Coordinates of C-alpha atoms and ligand atoms in Angstrom, one line a residue:
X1 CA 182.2 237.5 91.1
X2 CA 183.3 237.0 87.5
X3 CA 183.7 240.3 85.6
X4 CA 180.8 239.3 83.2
X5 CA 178.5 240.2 85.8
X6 CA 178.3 244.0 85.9
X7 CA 174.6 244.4 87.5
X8 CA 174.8 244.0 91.0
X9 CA 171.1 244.1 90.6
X10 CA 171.5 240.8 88.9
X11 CA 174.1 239.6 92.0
X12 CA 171.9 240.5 94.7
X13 CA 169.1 238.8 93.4
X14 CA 171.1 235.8 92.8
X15 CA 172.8 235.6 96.1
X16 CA 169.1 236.0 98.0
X17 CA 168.4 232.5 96.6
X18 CA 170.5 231.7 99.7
X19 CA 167.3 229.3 101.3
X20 CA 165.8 227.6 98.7
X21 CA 168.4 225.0 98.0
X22 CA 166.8 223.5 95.1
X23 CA 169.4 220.2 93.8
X24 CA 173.0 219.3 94.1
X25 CA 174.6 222.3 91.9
X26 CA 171.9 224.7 93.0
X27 CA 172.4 223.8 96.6
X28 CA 176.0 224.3 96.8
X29 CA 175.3 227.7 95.4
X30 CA 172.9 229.1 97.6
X31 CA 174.8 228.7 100.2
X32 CA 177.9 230.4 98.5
X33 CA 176.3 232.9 96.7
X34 CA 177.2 233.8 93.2
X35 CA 181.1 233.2 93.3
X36 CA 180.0 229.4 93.3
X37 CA 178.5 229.7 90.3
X38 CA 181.3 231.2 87.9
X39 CA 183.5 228.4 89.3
X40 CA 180.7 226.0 88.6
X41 CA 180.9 227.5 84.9
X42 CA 184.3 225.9 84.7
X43 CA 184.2 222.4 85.2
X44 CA 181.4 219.7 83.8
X45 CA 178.3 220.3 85.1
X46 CA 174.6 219.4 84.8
X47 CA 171.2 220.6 86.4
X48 CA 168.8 217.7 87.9
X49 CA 168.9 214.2 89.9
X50 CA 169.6 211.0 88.0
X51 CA 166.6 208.3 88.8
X52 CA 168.2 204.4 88.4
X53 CA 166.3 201.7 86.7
X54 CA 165.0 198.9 88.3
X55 CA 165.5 196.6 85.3
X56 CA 168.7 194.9 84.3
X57 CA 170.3 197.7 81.8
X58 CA 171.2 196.1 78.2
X59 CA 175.2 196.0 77.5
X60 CA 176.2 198.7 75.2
X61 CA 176.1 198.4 71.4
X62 CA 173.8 195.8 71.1
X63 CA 171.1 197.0 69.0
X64 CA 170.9 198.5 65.8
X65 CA 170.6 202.1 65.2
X66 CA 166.5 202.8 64.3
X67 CA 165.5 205.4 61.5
X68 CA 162.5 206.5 62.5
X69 CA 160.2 206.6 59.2
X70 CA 159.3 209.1 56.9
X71 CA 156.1 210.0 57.2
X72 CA 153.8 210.3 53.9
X73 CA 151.0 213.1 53.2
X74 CA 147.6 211.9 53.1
X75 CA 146.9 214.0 50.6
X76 CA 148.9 216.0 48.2
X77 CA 148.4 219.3 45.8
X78 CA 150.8 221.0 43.2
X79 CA 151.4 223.8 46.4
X80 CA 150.8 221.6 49.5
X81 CA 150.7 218.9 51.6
X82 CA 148.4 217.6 53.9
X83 CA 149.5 215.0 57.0
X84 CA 147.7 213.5 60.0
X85 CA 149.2 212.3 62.9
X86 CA 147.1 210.1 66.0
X87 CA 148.4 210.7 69.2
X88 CA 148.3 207.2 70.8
X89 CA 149.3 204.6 73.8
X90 CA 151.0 201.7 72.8
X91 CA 153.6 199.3 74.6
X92 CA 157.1 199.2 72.5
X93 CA 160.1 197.0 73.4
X94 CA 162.8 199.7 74.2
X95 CA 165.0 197.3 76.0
X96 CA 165.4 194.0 74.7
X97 CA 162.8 191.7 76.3
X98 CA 161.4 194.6 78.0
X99 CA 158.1 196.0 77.4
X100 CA 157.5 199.6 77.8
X101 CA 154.2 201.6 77.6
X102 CA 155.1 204.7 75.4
X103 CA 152.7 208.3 74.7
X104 CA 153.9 208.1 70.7
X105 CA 153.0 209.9 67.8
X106 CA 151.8 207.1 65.3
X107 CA 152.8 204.3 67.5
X108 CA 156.4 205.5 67.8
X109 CA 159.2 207.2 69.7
X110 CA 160.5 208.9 68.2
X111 CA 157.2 210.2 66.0
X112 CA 157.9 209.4 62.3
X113 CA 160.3 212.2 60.5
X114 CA 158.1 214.8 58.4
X115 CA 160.4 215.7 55.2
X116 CA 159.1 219.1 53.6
X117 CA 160.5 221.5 51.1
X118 CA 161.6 225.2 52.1
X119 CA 158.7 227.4 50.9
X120 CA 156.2 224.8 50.6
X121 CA 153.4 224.9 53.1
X122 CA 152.1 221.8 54.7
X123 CA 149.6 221.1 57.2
X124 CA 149.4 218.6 60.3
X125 CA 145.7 217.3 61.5
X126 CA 146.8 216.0 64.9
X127 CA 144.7 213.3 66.4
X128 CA 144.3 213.3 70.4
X129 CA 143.6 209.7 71.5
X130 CA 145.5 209.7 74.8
X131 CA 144.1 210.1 78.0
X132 CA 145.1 213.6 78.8
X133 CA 145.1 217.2 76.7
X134 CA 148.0 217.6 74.5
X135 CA 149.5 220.5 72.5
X136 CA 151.5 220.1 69.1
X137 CA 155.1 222.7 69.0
X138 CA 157.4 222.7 66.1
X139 CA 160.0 223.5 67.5
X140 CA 162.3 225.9 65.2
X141 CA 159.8 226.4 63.0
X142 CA 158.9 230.2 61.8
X143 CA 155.2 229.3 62.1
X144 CA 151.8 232.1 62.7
X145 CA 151.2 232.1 66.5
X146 CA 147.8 230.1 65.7
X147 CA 149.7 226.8 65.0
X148 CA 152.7 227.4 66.8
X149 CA 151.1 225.0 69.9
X150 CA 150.9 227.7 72.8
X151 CA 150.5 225.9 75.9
X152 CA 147.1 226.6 77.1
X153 CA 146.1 226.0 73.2
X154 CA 144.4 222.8 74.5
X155 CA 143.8 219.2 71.9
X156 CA 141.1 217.5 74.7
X157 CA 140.9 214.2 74.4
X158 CA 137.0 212.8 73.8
X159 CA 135.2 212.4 76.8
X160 CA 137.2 215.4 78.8
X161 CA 135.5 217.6 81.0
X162 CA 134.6 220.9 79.7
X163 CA 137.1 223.1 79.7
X164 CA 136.3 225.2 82.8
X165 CA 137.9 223.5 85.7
X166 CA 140.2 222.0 83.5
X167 CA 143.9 223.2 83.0
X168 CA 142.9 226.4 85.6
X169 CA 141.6 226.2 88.8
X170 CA 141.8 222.3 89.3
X171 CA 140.6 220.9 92.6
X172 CA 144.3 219.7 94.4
X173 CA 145.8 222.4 92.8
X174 CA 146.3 225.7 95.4
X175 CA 149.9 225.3 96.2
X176 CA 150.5 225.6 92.3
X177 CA 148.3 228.4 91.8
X178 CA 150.2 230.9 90.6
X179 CA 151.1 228.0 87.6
X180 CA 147.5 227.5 86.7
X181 CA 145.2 229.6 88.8
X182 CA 144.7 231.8 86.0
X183 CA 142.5 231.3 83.0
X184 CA 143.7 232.1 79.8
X185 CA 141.1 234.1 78.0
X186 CA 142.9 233.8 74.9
X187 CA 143.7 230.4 74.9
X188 CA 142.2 228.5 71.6
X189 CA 140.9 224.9 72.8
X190 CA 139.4 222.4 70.8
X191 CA 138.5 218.6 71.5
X192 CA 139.9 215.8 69.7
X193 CA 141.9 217.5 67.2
X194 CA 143.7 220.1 65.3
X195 CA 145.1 221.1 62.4
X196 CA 148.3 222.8 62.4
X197 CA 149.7 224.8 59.3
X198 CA 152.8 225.3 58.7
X199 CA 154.4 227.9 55.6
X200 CA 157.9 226.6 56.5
X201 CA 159.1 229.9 54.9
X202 CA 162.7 229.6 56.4
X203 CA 165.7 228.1 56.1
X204 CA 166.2 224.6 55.6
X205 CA 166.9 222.8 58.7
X206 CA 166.3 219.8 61.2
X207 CA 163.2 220.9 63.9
X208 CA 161.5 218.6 66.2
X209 CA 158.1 218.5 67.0
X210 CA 157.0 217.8 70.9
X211 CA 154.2 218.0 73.2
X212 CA 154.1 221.8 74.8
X213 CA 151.0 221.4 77.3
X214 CA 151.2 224.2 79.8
X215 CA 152.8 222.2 83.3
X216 CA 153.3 218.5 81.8
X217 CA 155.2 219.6 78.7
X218 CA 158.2 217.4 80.7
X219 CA 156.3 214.4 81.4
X220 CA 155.1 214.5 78.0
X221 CA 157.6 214.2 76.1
X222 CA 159.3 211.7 78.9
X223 CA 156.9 209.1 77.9
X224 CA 157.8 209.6 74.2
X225 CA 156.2 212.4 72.6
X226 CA 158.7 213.8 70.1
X227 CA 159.5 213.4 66.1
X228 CA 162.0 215.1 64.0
X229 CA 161.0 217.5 60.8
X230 CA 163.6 218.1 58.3
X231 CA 163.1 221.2 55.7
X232 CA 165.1 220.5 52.8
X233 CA 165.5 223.2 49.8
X234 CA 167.7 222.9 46.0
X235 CA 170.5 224.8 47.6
X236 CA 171.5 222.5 50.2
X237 CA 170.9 219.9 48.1
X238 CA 173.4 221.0 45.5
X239 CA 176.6 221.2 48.1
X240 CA 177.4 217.8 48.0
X241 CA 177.0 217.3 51.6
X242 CA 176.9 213.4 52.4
X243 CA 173.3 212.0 51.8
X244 CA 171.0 209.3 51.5
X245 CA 172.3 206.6 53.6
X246 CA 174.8 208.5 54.9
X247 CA 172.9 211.4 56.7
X248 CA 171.8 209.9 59.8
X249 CA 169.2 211.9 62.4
X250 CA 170.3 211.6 65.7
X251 CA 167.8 212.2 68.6
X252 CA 169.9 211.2 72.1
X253 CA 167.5 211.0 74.9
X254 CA 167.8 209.7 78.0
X255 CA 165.2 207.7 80.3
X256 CA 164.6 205.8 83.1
X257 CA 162.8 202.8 83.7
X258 CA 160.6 201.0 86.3
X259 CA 160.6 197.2 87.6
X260 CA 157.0 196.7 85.3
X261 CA 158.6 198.2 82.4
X262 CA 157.5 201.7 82.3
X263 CA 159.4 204.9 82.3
X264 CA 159.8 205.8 85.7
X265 CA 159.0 209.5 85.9
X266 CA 158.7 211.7 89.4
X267 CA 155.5 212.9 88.8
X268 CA 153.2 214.4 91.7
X269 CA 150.5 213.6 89.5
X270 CA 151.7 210.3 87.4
X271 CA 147.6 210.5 85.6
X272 CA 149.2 213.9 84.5
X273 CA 145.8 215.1 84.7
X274 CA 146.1 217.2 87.7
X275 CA 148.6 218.8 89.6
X276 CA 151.7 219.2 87.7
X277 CA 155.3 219.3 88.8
X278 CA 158.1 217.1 90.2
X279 CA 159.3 215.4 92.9
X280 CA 162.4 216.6 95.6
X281 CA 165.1 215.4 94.9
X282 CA 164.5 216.3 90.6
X283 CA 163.0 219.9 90.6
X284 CA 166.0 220.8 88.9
X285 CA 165.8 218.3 85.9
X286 CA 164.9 214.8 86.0
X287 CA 168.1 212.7 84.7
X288 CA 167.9 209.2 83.3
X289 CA 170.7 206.2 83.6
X290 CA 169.9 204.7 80.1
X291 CA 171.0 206.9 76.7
X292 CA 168.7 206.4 73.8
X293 CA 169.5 207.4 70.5
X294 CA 166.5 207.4 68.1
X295 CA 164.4 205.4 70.7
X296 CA 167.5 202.4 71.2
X297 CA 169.7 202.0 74.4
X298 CA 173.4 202.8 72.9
X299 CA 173.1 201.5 69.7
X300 CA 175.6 200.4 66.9
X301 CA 175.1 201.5 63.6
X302 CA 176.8 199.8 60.7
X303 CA 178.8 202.5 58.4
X304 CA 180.8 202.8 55.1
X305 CA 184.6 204.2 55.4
X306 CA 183.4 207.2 53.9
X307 CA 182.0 210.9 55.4
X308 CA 178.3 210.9 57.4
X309 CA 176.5 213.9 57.7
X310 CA 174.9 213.4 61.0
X311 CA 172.2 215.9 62.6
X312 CA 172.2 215.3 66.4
X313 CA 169.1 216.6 68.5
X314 CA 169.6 217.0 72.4
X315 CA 165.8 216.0 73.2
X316 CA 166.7 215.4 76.7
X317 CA 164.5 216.7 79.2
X318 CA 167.6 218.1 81.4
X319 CA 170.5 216.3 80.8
X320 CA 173.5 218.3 78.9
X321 CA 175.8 216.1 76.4
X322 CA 179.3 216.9 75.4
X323 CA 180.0 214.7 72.5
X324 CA 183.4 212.9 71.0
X325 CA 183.7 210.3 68.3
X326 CA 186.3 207.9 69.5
X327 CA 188.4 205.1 68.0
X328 CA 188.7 201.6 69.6
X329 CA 192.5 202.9 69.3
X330 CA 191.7 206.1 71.4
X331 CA 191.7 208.4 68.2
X332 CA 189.3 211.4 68.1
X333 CA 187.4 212.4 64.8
X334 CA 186.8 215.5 64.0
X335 CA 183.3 216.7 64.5
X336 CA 183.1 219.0 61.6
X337 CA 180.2 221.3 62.4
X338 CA 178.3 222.3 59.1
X339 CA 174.5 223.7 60.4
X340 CA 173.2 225.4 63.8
X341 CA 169.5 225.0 64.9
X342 CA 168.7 227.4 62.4
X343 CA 170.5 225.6 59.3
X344 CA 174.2 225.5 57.6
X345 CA 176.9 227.7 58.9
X346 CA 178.5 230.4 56.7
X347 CA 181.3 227.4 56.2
X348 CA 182.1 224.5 58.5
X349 CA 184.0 224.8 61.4
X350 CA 186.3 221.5 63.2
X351 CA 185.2 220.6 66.4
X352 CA 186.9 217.8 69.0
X353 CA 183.8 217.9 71.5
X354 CA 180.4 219.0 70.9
X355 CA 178.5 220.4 74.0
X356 CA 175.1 220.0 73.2
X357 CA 172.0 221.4 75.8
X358 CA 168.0 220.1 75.7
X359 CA 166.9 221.2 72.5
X360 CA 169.5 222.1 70.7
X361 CA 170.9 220.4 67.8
X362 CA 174.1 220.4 65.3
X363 CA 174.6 219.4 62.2
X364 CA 178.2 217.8 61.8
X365 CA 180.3 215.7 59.5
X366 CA 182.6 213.1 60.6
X367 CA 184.6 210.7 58.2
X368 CA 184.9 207.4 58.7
X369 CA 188.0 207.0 56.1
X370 CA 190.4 206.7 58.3
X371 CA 189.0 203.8 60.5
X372 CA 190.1 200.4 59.7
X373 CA 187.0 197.9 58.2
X374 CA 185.8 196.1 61.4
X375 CA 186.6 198.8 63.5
X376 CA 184.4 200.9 65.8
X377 CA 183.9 204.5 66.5
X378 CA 182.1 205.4 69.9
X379 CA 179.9 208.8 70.2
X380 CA 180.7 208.9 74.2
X381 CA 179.6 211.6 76.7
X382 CA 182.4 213.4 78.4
X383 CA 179.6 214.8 80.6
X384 CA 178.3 211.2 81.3
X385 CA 180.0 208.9 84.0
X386 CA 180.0 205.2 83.7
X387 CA 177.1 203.8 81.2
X388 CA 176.1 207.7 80.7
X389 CA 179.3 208.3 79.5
X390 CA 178.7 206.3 76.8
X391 CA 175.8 207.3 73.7
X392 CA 176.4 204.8 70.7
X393 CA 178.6 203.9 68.3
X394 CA 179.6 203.2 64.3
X395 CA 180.6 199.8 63.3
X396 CA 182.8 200.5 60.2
X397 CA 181.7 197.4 57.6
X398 CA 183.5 198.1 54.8
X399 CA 185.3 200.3 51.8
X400 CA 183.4 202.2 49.5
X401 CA 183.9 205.3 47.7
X402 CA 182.8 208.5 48.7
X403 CA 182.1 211.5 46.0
X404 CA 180.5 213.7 48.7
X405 CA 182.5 216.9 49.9
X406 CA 182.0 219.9 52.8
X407 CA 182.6 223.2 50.6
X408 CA 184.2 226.0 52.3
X409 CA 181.2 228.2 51.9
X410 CA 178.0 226.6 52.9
X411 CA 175.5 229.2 52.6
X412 CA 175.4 233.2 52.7
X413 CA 172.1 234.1 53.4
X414 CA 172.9 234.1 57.2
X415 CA 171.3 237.2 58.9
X416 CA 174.5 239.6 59.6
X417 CA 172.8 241.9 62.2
X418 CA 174.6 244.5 64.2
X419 CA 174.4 246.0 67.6
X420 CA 173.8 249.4 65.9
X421 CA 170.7 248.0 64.2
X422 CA 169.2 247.3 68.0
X423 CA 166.4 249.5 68.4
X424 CA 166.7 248.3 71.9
X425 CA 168.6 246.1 74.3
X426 CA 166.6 244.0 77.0
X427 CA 167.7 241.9 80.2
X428 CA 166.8 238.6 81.0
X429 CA 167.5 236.3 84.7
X430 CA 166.6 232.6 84.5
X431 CA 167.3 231.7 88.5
X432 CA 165.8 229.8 90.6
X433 CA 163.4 231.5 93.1
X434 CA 159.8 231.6 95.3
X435 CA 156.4 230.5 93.6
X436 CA 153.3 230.9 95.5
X437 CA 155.0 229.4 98.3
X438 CA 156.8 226.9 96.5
X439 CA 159.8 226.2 95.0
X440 CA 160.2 227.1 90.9
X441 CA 162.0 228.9 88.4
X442 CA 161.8 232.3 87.1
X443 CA 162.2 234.6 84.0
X444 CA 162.7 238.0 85.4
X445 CA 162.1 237.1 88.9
X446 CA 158.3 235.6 88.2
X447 CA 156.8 232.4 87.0
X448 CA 155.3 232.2 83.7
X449 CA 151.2 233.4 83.4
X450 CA 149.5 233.1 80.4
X451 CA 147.4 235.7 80.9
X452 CA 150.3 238.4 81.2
X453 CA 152.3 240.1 78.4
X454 CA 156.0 240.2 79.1
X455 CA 158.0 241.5 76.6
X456 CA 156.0 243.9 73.5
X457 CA 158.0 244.1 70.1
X458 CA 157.2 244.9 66.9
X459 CA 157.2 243.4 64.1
X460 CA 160.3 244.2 62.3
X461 CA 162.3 245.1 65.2
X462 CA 165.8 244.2 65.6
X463 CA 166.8 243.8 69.6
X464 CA 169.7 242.3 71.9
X465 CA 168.9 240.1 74.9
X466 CA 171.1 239.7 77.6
X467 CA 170.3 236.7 79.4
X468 CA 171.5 236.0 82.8
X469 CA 171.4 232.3 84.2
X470 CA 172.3 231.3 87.6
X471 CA 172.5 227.3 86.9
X472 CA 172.4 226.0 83.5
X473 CA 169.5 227.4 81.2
X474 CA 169.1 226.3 77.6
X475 CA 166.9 229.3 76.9
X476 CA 164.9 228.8 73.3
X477 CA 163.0 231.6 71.5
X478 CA 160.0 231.1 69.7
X479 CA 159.6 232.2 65.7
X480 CA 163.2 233.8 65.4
X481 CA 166.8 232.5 65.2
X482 CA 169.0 234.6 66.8
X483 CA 172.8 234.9 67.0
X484 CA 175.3 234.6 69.5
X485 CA 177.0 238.0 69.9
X486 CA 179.0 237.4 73.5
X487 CA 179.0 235.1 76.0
X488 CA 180.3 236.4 79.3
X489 CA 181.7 239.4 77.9
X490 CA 183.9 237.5 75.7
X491 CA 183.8 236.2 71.7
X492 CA 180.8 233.1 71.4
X493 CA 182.5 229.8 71.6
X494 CA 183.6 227.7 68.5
X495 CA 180.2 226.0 68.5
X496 CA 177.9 228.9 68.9
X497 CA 178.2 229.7 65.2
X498 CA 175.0 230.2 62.7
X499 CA 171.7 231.2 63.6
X500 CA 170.2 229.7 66.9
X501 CA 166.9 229.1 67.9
X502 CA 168.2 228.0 71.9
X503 CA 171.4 229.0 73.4
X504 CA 173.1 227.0 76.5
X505 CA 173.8 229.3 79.3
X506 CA 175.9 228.0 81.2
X507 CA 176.2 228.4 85.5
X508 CA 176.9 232.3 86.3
X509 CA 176.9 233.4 83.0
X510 CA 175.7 236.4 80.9
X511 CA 175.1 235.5 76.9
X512 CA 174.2 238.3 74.7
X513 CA 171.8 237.6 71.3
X514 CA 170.6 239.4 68.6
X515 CA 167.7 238.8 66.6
X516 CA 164.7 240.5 64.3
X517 CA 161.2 239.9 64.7
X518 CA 159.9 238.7 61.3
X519 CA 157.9 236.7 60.4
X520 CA 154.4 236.8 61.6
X521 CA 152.8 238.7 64.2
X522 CA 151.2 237.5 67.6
X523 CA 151.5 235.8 70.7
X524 CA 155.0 233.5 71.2
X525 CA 157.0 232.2 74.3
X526 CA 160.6 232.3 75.0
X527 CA 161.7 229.6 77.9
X528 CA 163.8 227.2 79.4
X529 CA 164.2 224.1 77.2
X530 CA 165.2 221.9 80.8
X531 CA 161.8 220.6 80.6
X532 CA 161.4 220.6 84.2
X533 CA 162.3 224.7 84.9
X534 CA 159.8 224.8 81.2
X535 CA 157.0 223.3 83.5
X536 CA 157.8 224.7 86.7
X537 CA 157.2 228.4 86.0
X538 CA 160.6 229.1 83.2
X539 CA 158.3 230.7 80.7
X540 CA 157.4 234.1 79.7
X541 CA 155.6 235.6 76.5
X542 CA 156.6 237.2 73.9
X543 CA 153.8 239.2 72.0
X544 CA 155.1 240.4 68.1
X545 CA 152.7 243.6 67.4
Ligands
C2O601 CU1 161.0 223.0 72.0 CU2 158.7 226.1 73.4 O1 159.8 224.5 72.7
CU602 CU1 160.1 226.1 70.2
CU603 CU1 166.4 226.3 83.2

């Protein structure tokens, strides 16, 4: 019982998950009760089943890195900018000679990159044009609860049924009740599209934006539907930090595929029209055996000898990465950590390995410099075993000068909140546990229902969380950054600097936040970013009065 865990409310409750058995990890611990889980906490762990490929897997380093594209407005004003995006099939070669039918935003995965300017509102006209209902999240972005993509906040495609019958109350559906059986009275549906505005009144930052429909969030964003969005502002422009060319997006995801081509997925429904949910042996995560970075199985990307700023999303479904940049020669670069989810640091901070959880992503500087012209650098997993061990690498072409620099104060507009400014201090366990006579995950021992309100704040309100987890929970809040004030009882780690929008808790252990509620009022979500627990009952509302 590690000393972090003071509530033996907490304990008990954890310990009573003794017959569910739900995974490897999980497994082991509910049949050794909580002490499992803080030795768990020690050594490299993840949460879910790997599915293998039944397609010959391309070697490593083979393909080049893709960029995905910039997207451009359709229509632009002195204060705004207007872009639409259609949500369509298409079949994409993923692995070379392979073909692979993909859910994509503008015919690609990732979804082109949206660029926009601190301050400067833009709106999104989403186009459904695939075969099931789909719901638009920006993920990190401070954005009014009407376009911030609540799950029952329904895009139907044309020619869906009417809504009643649709996401609640579906035929095949009892044994997930609890999940859907109740209709959300306040749910905003429309058919065909949407537009989504978005003030991006925040700091400047990389987000993503993914599909957030309630039960099939994880499925959905599986078959590809997820782009990046980077706010930008003068400040961060003026550090110096390495750009152009040499600031590289990163999104590593990892997949699976089937002998046709397609993305194998353990879907109970594979229509995803239906009933939702997973598989045995995946209801902890679904795991992949090939690692995609921007869309490409372990690419090679062809570099100067000079700094790259690189901002690495974990848009993984389940799968946890712990990062090195590694020399042919067995050298290790620094991984100099400038931003957070929530943008730059206060000043950077050197890292050799760089955990990263679904949804979370770092912004980190490594120089190439030192690394003789023809050779490589290899981003490897230390999480990963055989090809998962490996994520892509940097081919170093050439020489070339390099005026960019990392100061040693990046930004001082970093919330500084204290405990004493709590007004009040809430707990939170993410566990596994019973769901209408299934399996599923909880937030506060029940699955997530739209139609309840479970946690009340107002606006303005400064509050610590304590967030108890029994396997590993990435756990991402809506609207806010937060920061990390203790994990386990002791100082957050090295990497846990800046403001945060999700926070990797790992096996057993408590992690206490602090954030304020600005921004706008209404009706959020805070969850479990392992798609899987997201879909599987790991939500609960959060309602700004
Ligand atoms: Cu990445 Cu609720 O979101
Ligand atoms: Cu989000
Ligand atoms: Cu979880």
């Amino acid at each position: 019982m590690p000393d972090d865990m003071p509530d033996g409310e907490v304990s008990r409750r954890l310990t009573r998950r003794r017959t569910l058995g739900i995974g490897g990890a999980l497994g082991l611990m509910a049949v050794t009760g909580l002490s499992a889980s803080a030795a768990l906490a020690r050594r490299p762990s993840f949460t879910g089943a790997e599915l293998r490929s039944a397609v010959p897997l391309p070697p490593a380093f083979g393909v080049p890195l893709p960029v995905p594209v910039v997207l451009k407005p359709v229509s632009t004003t002195g204060t705004a900018d207007r872009y639409e995006v259609t949500q369509r099939e298409v079949s994409s070669e993923i692995l070379p000679g392979v073909r692979t039918p993909l859910w994509t935003y503008e015919g690609t995965f990732p979804g082109p990159t949206i660029e926009s300017r601190r301050g400067r509102p833009i709106s999104v006209l989403h186009r459904n044009e695939l075969p099931v209902p789909t719901v638009v999240h920006l993920h990190g972005g401070r954005t009014p609860a009407t376009s911030d993509g609540y799950p029952t906040d329904l895009v139907l495609p044309a020619g869906w049924p009417d809504v009643t019958g649709m996401t609640h109350g579906m035929q095949g559906m009892d044994d997930m009740a609890g999940m859907t059986g109740m209709p959300d009275p306040r749910a905003v549906i429309t058919r065909s599209t949407r537009e989504y505005a978005y003030p991006l009144d925040q700091r400047p930052t990389m987000l993503w934006y993914h599909d957030h429909r309630m039960d099939f969030t994880a499925p959905a964003i599986w078959r590809g539907l997820a782009g990046l969005h980077i706010v930008r502002d003068d400040a961060e422009e003026a550090l110096g930090l390495p750009a152009g060319r040499r600031e590289l997006p990163l999104m590593i995801t990892d997949r699976a595929f089937s002998a046709d081509g397609s993305l194998t997925y353990p879907s109970l429904d594979p229509t995803l029209r239906t009933r939702p949910g997973v598989r045995e042996p995946y209801l902890a995560g679904v795991l992949g055996d090939v690692i995609l970075v921007n869309g490409a199985p372990w690419p090679e990307h062809e570099v100067d000898a000079a700094r790259y700023r690189l901002r690495i999303l974990n848009a993984s479904n389940a799968r946890h990465y712990e990062l090195e940049a590694v020399t042919d020669d067995g050298r290790r670069l620094d991984l100099v950590q400038i931003g957070a989810d929530q943008g730059l640091l206060a000043g950077p901070v050197t890292l050799q390995r760089l955990p990263i959880a679904p949804a979370e992503r770092y912004d980190v500087v490594v120089d190439f410099a030192g690394v003789t012209v023809g050779g490589r650098v290899r981003l490897v997993n230390r999480l990963g075993s055989g090809r998962t061990g490996e994520v892509m690498a940097f081919r170093v072409a050439r020489r070339a000068a390099d005026d960019s620099r990392i100061p040693r104060t990046l930004s001082a507009d970093l919330p500084a909140w204290r405990r004493s400014d709590a007004v009040r201090v809430r707990d939170f366990v993410f566990r596994a546990g019973r769901m209408n006579g299934g399996r599923g995950w909880l937030v506060g021992g029940r699955p997530f229902d739209p139609a309840r309100t479970d946690v009340s704040t107002r606006l303005g309100d400064v509050e610590v969380w304590r967030l108890y987890a029994d396997v590993h929970h990435p756990v991402h809040l809506h609207v806010v950054g937060f920061r990390v004030l203790a994990r386990g009882g002791r100082p957050p780690q090295q990497h846990d600097g800046g403001l945060k929008d999700t926070i990797s808790l790992r096996p057993g252990e408590m992690a206490e936040i602090i954030t304020r509620f600005d921004g706008y009022r209404g009706r959020y979500l805070f969850h479990c970013h392992n798609a899987e627990h997201e879909d599987m009952g790991m939500m609960a509302n959060l309602e700004i009065t």
